[in-house]
mmCIF file of C-alpha atoms in Angstrom:
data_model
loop_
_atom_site.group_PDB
_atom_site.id
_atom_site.type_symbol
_atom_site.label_atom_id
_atom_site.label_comp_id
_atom_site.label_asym_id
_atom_site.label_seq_id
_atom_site.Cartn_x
_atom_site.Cartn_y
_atom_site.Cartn_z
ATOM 1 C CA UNK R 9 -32.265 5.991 2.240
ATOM 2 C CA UNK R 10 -29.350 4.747 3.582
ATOM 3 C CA UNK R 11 -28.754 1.673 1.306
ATOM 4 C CA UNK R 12 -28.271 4.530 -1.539
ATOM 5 C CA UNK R 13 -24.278 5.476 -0.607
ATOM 6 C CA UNK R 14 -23.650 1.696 -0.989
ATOM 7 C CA UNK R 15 -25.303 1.063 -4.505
ATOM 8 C CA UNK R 16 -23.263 4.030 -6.007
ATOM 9 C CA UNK R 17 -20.434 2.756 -4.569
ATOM 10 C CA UNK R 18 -20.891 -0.938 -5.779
ATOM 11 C CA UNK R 19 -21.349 1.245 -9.096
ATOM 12 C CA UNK R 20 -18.414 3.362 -8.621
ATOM 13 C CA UNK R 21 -16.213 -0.027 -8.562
ATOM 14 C CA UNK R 22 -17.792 -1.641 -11.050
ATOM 15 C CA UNK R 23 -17.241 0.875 -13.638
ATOM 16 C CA UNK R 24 -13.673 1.616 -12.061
ATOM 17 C CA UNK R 25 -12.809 -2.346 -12.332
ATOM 18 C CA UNK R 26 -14.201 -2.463 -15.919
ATOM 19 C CA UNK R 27 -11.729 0.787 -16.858
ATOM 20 C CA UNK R 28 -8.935 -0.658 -15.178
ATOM 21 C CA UNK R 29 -9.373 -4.388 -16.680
ATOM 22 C CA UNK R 30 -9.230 -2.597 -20.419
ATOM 23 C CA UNK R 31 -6.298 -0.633 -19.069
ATOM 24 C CA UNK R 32 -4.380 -3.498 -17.927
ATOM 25 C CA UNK R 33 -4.535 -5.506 -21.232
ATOM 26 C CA UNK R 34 -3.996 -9.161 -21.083
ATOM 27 C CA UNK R 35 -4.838 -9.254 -17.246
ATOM 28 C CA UNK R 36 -7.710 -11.216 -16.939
ATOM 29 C CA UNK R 37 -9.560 -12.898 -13.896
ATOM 30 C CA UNK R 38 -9.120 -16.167 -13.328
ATOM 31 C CA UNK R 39 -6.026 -16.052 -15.418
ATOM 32 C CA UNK R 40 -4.450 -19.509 -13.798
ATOM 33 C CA UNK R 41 -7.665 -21.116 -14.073
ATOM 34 C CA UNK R 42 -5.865 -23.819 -16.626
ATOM 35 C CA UNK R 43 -2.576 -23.597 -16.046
ATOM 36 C CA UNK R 44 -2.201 -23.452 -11.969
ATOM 37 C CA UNK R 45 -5.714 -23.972 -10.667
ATOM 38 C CA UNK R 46 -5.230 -24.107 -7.478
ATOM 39 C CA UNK R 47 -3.130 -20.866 -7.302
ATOM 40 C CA UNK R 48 -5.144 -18.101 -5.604
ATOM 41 C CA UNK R 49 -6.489 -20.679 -3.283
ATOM 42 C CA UNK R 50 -3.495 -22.040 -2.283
ATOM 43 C CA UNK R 51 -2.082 -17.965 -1.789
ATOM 44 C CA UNK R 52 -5.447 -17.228 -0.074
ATOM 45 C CA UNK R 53 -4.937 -20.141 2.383
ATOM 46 C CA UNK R 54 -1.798 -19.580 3.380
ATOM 47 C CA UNK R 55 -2.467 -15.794 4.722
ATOM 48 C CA UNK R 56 -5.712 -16.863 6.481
ATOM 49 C CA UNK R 57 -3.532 -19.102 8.536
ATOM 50 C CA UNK R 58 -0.684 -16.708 9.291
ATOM 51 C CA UNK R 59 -1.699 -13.229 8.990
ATOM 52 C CA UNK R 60 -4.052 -13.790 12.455
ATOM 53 C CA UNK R 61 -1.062 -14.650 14.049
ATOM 54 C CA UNK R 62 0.961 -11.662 13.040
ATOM 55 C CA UNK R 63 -1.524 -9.001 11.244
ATOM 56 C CA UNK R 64 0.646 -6.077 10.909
ATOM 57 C CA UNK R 65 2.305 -7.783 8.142
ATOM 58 C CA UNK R 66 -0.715 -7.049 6.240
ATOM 59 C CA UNK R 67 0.066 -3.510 6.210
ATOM 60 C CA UNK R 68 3.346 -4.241 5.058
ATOM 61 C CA UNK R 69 1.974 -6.256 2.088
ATOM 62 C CA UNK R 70 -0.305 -3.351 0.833
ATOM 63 C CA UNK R 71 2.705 -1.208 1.382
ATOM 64 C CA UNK R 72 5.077 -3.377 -0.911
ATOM 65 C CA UNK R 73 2.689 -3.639 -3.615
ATOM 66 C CA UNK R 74 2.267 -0.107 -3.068
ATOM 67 C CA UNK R 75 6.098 0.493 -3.502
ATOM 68 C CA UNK R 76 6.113 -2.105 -6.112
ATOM 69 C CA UNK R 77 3.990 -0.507 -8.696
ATOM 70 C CA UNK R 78 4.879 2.881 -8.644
ATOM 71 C CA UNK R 79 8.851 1.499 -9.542
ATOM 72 C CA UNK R 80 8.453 -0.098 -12.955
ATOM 73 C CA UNK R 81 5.122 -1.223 -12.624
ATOM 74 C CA UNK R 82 3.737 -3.940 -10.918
ATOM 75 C CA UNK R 83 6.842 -6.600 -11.369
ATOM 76 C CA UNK R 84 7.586 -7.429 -8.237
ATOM 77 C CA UNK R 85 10.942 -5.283 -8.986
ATOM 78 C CA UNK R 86 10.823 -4.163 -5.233
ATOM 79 C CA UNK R 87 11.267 -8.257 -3.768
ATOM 80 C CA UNK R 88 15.004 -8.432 -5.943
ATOM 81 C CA UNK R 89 18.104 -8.604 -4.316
ATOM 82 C CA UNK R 90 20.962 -6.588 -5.397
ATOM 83 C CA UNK R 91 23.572 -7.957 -7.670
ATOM 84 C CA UNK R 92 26.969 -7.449 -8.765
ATOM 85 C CA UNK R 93 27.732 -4.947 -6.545
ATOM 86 C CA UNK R 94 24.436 -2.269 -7.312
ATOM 87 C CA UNK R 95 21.677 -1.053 -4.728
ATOM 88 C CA UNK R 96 17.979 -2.658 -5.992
ATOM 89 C CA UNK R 97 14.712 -1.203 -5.093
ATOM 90 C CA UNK R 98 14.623 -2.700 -1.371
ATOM 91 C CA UNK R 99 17.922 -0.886 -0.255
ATOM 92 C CA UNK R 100 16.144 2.304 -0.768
ATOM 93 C CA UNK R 101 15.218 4.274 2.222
ATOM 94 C CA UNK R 102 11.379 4.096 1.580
ATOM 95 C CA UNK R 103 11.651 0.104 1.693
ATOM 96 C CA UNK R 104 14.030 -0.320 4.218
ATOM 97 C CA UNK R 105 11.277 -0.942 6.649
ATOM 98 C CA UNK R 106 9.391 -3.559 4.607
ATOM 99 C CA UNK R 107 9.413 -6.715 6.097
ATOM 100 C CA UNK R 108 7.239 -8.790 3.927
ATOM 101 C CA UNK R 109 9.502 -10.682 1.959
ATOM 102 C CA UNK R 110 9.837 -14.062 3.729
ATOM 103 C CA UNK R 111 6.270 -13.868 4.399
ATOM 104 C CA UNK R 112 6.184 -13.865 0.347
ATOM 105 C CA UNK R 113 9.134 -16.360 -0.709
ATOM 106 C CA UNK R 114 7.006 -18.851 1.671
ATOM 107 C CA UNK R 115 4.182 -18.435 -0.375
ATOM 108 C CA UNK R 116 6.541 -18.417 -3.986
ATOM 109 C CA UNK R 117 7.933 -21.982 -2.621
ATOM 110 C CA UNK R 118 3.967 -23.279 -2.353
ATOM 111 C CA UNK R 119 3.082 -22.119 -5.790
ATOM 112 C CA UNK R 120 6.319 -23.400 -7.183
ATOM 113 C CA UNK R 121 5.663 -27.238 -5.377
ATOM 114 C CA UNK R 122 2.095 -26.699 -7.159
ATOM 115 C CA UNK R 123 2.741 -25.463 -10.303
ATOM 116 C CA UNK R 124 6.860 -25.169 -11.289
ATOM 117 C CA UNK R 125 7.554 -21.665 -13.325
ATOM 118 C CA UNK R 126 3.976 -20.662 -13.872
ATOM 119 C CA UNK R 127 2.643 -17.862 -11.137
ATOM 120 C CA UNK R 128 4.746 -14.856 -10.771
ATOM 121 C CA UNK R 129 5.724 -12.942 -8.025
ATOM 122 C CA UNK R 130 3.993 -10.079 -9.102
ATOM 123 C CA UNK R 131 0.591 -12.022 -8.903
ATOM 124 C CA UNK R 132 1.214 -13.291 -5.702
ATOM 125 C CA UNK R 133 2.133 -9.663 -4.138
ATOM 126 C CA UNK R 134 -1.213 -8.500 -5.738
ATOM 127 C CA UNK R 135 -3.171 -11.455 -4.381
ATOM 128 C CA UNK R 136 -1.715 -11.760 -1.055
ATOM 129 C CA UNK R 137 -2.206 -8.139 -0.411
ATOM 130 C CA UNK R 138 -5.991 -8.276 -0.819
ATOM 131 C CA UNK R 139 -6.335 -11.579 1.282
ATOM 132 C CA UNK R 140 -4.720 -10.329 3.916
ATOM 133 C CA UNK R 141 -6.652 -6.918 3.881
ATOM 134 C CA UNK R 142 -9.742 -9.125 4.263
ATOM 135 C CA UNK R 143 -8.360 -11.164 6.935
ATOM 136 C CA UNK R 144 -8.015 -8.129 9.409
ATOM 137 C CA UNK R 145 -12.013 -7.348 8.287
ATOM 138 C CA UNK R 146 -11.830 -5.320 4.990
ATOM 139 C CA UNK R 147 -13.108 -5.393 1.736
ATOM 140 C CA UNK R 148 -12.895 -8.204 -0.914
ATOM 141 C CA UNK R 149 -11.790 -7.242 -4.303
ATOM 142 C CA UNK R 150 -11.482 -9.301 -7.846
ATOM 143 C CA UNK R 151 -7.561 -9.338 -8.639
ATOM 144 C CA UNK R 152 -7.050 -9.890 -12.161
ATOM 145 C CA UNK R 153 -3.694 -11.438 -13.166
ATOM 146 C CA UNK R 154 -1.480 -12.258 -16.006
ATOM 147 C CA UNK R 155 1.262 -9.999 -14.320
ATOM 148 C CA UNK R 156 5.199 -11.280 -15.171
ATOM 149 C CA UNK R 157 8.000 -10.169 -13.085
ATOM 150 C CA UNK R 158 10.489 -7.939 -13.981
ATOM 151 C CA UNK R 159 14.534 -8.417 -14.426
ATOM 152 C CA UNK R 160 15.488 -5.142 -13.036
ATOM 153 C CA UNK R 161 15.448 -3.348 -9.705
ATOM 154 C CA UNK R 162 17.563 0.064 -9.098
ATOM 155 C CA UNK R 163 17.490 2.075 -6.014
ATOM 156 C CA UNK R 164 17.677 5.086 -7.530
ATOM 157 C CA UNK R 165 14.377 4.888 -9.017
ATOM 158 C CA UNK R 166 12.668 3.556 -5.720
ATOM 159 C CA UNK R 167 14.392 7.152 -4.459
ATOM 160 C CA UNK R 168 12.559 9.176 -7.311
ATOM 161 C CA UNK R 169 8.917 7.551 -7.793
ATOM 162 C CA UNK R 170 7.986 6.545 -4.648
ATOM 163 C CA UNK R 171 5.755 9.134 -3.238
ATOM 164 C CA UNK R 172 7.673 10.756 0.260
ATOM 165 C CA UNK R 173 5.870 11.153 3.544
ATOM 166 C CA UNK R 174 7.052 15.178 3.305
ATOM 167 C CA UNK R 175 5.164 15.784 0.040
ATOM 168 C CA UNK R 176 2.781 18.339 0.165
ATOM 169 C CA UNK R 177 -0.765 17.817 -2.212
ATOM 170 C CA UNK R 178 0.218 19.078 -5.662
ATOM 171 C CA UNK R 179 3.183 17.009 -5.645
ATOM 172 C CA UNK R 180 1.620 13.827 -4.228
ATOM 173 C CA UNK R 181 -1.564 14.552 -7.161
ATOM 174 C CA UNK R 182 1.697 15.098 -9.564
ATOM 175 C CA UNK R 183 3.540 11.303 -8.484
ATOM 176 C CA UNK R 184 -0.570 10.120 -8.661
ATOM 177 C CA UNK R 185 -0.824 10.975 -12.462
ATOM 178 C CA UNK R 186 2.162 10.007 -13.441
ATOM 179 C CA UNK R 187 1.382 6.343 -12.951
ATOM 180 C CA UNK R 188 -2.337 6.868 -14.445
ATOM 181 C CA UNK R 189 -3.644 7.522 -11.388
ATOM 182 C CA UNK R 190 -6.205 10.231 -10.442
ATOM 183 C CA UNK R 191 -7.216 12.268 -7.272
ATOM 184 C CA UNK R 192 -9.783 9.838 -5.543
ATOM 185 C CA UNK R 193 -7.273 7.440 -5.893
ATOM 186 C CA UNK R 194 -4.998 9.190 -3.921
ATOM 187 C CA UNK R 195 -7.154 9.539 -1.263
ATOM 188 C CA UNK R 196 -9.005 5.813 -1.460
ATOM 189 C CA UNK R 197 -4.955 4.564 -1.363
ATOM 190 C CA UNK R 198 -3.838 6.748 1.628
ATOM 191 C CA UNK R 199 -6.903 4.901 3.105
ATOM 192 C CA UNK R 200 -4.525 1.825 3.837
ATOM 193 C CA UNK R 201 -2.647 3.959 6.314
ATOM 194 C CA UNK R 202 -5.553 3.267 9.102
ATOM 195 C CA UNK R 203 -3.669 -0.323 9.492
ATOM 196 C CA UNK R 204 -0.212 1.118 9.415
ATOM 197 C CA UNK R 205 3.017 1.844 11.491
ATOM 198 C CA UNK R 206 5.655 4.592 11.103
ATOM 199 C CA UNK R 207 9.341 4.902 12.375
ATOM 200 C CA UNK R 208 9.486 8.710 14.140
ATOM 201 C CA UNK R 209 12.238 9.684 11.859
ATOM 202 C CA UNK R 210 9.605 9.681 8.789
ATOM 203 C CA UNK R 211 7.832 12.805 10.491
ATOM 204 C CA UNK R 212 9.924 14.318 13.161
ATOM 205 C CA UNK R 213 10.454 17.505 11.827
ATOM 206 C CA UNK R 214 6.656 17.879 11.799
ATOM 207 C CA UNK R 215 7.134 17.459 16.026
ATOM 208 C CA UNK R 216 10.894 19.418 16.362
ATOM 209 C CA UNK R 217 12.248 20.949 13.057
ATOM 210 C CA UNK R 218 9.389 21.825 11.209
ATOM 211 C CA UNK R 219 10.746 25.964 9.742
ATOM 212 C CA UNK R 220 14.021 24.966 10.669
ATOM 213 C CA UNK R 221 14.632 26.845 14.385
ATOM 214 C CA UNK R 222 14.380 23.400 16.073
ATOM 215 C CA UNK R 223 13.056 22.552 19.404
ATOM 216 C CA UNK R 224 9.132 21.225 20.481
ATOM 217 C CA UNK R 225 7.936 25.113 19.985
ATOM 218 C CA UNK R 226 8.621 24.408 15.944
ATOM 219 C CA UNK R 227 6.136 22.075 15.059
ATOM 220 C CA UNK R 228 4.245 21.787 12.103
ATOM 221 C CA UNK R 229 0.894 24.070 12.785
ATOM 222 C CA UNK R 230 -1.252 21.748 10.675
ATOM 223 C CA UNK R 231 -0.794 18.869 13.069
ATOM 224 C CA UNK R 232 -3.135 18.987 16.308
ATOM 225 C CA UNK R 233 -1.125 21.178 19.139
ATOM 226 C CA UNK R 234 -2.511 17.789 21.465
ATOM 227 C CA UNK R 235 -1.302 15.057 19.528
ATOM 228 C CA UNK R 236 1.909 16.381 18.852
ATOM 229 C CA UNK R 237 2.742 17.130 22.541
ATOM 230 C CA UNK R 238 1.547 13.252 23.104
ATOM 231 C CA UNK R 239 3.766 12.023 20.308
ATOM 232 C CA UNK R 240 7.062 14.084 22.052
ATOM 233 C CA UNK R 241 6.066 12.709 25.458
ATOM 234 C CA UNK R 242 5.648 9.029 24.634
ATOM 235 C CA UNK R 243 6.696 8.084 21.511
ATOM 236 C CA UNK R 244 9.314 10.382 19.605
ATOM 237 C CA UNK R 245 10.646 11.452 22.741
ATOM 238 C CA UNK R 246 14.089 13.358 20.558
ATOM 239 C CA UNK R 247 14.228 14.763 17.559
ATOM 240 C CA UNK R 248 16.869 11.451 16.348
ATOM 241 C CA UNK R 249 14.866 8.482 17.287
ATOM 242 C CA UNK R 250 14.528 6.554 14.029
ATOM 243 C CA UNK R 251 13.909 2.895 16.254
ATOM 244 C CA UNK R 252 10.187 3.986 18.000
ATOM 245 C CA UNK R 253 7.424 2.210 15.639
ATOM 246 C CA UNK R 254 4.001 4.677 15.968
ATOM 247 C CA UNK R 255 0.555 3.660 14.936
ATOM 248 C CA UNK R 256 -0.599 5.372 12.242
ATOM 249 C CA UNK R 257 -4.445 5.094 12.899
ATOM 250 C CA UNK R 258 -4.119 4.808 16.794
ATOM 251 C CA UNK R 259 -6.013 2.412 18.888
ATOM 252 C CA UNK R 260 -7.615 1.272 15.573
ATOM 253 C CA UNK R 261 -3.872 -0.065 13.410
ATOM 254 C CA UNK R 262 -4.916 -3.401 13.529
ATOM 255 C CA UNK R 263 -8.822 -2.635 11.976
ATOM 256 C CA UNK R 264 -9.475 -1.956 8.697
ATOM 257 C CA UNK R 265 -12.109 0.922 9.027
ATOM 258 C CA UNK R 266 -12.386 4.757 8.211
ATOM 259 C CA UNK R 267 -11.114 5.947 11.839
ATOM 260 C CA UNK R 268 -7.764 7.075 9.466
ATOM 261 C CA UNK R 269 -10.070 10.001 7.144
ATOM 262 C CA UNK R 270 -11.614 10.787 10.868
ATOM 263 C CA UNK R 271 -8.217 11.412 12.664
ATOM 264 C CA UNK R 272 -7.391 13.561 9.391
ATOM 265 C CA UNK R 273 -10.058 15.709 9.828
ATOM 266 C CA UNK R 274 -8.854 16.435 13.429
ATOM 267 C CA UNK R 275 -5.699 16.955 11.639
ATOM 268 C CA UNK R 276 -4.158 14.107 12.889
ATOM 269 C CA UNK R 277 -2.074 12.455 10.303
ATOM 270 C CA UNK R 278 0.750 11.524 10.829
ATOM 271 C CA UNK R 279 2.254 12.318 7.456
ATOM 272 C CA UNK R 280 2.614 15.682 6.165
ATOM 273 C CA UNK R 281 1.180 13.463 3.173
ATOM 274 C CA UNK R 282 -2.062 12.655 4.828
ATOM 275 C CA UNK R 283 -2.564 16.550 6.116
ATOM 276 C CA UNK R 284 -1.914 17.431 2.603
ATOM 277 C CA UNK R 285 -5.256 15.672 1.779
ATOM 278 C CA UNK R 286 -7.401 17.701 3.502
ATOM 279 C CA UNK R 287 -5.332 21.000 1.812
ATOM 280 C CA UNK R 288 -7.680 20.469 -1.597
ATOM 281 C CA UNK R 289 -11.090 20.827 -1.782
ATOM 282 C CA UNK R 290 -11.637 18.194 -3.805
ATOM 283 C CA UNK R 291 -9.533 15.855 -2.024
ATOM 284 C CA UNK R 292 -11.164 17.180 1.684
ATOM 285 C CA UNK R 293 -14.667 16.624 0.677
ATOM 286 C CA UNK R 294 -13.937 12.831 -0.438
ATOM 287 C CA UNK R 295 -12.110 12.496 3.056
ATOM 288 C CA UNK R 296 -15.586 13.818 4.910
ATOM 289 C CA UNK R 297 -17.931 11.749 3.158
ATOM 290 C CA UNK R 298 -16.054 8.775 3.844
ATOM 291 C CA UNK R 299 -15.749 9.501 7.381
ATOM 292 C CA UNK R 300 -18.811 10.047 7.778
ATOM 293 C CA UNK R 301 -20.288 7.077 6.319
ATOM 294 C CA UNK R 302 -20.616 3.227 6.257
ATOM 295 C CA UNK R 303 -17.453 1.452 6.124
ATOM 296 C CA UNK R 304 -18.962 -0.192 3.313
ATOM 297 C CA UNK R 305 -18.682 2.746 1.508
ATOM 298 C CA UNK R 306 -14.737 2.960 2.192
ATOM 299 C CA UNK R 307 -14.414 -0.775 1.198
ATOM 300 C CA UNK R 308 -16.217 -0.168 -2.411
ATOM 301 C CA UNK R 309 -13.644 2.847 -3.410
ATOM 302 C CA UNK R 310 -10.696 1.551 -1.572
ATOM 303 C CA UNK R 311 -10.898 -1.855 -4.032
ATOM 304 C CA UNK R 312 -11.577 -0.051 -7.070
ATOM 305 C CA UNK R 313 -8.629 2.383 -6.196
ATOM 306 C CA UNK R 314 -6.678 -1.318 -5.708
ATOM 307 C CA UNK R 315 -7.503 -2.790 -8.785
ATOM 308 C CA UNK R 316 -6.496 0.571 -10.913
ATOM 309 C CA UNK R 317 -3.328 0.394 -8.703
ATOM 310 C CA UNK R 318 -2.279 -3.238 -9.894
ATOM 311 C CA UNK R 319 -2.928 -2.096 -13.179
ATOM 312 C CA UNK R 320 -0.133 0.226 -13.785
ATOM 313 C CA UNK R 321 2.335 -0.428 -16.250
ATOM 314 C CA UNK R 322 1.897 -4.426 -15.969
ATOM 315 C CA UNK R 323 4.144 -7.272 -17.913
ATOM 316 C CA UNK R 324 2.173 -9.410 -19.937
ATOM 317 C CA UNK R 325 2.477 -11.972 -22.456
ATOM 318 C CA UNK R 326 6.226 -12.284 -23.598
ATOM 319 C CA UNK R 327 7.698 -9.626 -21.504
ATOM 320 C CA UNK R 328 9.452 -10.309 -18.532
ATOM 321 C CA UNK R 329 9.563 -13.683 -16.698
ATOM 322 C CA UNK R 330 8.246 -16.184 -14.241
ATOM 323 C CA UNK R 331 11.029 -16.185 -11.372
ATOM 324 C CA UNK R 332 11.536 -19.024 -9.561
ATOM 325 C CA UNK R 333 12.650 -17.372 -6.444
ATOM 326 C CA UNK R 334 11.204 -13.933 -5.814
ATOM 327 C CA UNK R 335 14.348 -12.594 -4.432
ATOM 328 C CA UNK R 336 16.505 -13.740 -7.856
ATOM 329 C CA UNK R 337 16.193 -13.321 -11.756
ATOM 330 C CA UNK R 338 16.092 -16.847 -13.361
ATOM 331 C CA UNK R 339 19.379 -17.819 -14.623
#
């Protein structure tokens, strides 16, 4: 009986990778196969021999291609620079705390010694992202690629599309949709958060401010009386700190597992976003059967939700470009 959960999930993803290949067009698997070879091993490589050393940063991978695709698509808009005297994507609050980037023009400079002007920067967020989820012990997904970058970041948009921390359920199920997304995928992506990290000042008013009177007795009631008191006392210790980094899946940020839907359902998320998920019926029975099952079961929905998330509004063919540096359009 208990192999059953696992076969509808391998199901679930199948079918959910087969939508999401049609969706994405001209993506394919295997894409470099003639033209670069050696590409997703040489990406694949170079995260199993760094992220061990420093495996936070794979949270901060899923997080930028995350950020990435909800701004534009999946273009790798969020890794520009600003020019001529304009704000890009990365000078937006949301990604002010992403610190990916050099981890990423390392890899660019590998694929670019390989293969000159042939693998994007999209490709290699995408693909890095899911080899360094499975270096910290999650799942293994397909990626398919094709992606091209994009030649325009703003900061404004970043601002607008990227889904806030504060955002109650109808409004996260709202941002969701908008990119083609649907409710399980809300709650398979908010998954990532059990390897995460949050400054204070993304959720202090949940601990200090939350109506507006100020002070520790105006918390937010949905967050656990317990856990709140623990977060004032030793980590968000005033209502200003915006330096203090807290685990968002504690004593587990580091393992990829479903200890992040369990916390929720002792309403500890740190987010108003991630109590918001166990506001809908829909979205709160998802969160309990995942808790309560395999982490197998997580894995198989989390990638599918993945793989529909690098789909969304994609580059292909003649559109964009191949950058040579990540950071900078091509001249």
């Amino acid at each position: 009986m208990a192999a059953a959960p696992l076969v509808l999930a391998v199901l679930v993803v199948t079918v959910g990778v087969a939508a999401a290949m049609a969706e994405g067009g001209k993506l394919r698997q295997g894409y470099y196969e003639q033209s670069c070879p050696r590409a997703e091993q040489i990406v694949k490589h170079y995260v199993e021999r760094h992220i061990p050393h420093a495996p936070s940063v794979a949270a901060t991978l899923i997080r930028t291609h995350f950020h990435d695709c909800f701004v534009r698509g999946c273009d790798a808009s969020v890794l520009l620079n600003a020019t001529g005297g304009g704000e890009a994507e990365k000078d937006a609050t949301p990604n002010l705390t992403l610190r990916g980037f050099a981890f990423l023009d390392r890899v660019k400079a590998l694929l670019e010694q390989e293969c000159p002007g042939v693998v994007s920067c999209a490709d290699i967020l995408a693909l890095a992202s899911r080899d360094a989820v499975g270096v910290i012990g999650g799942p293994f997904w397909r990626v398919p690629t094709g992606r091209r970058d994009g030649r325009v970041s703003i900061k404004q948009e970043a601002l607008d599309q990227i889904p806030a921390p504060t955002m109650n359920f109808t409004d996260l199920l709202t941002s969701f949709r908008a990119k083609g997304l649907d409710l399980a995928d809300l709650v398979w992506l908010s998954g990532a958060h059990t390897i995460g990290i949050s400054h204070c000042n993304s959720f202090t008013e949940r601990l200090y401010n939350f109506t507006g009177r100020g002070g520790p007795e105006d918390a937010d009631p949905s967050l656990d009386a317990e856990y709140a008191a623990n977060l004032r006392r030793t980590k968000c210790t005033t209502p200003t700190d915006n330096t203090t980094i807290v685990e968002m899946d504690p004593g587990s940020f580091l393992t990829f597992d479903t200890s992040y839907y369990r916390g929720l359902l002792k309403r500890r998320g740190l987010f108003q976003s991630d109590a918001a998920l166990i506001t809908d019926a829909a979205a709160r029975a998802d969160v309990e059967s995942v808790a309560k099952g395999p982490s197998e079961v997580f894995f198989q929905v989390f990638a599918r939700s993945m793989v529909r998330m690098g789909m969304i509004e994609v580059k292909t063919g003649g559109e964009g470009e191949i950058r040579r540096h990540c950071a900078i359009v091509n001249s």
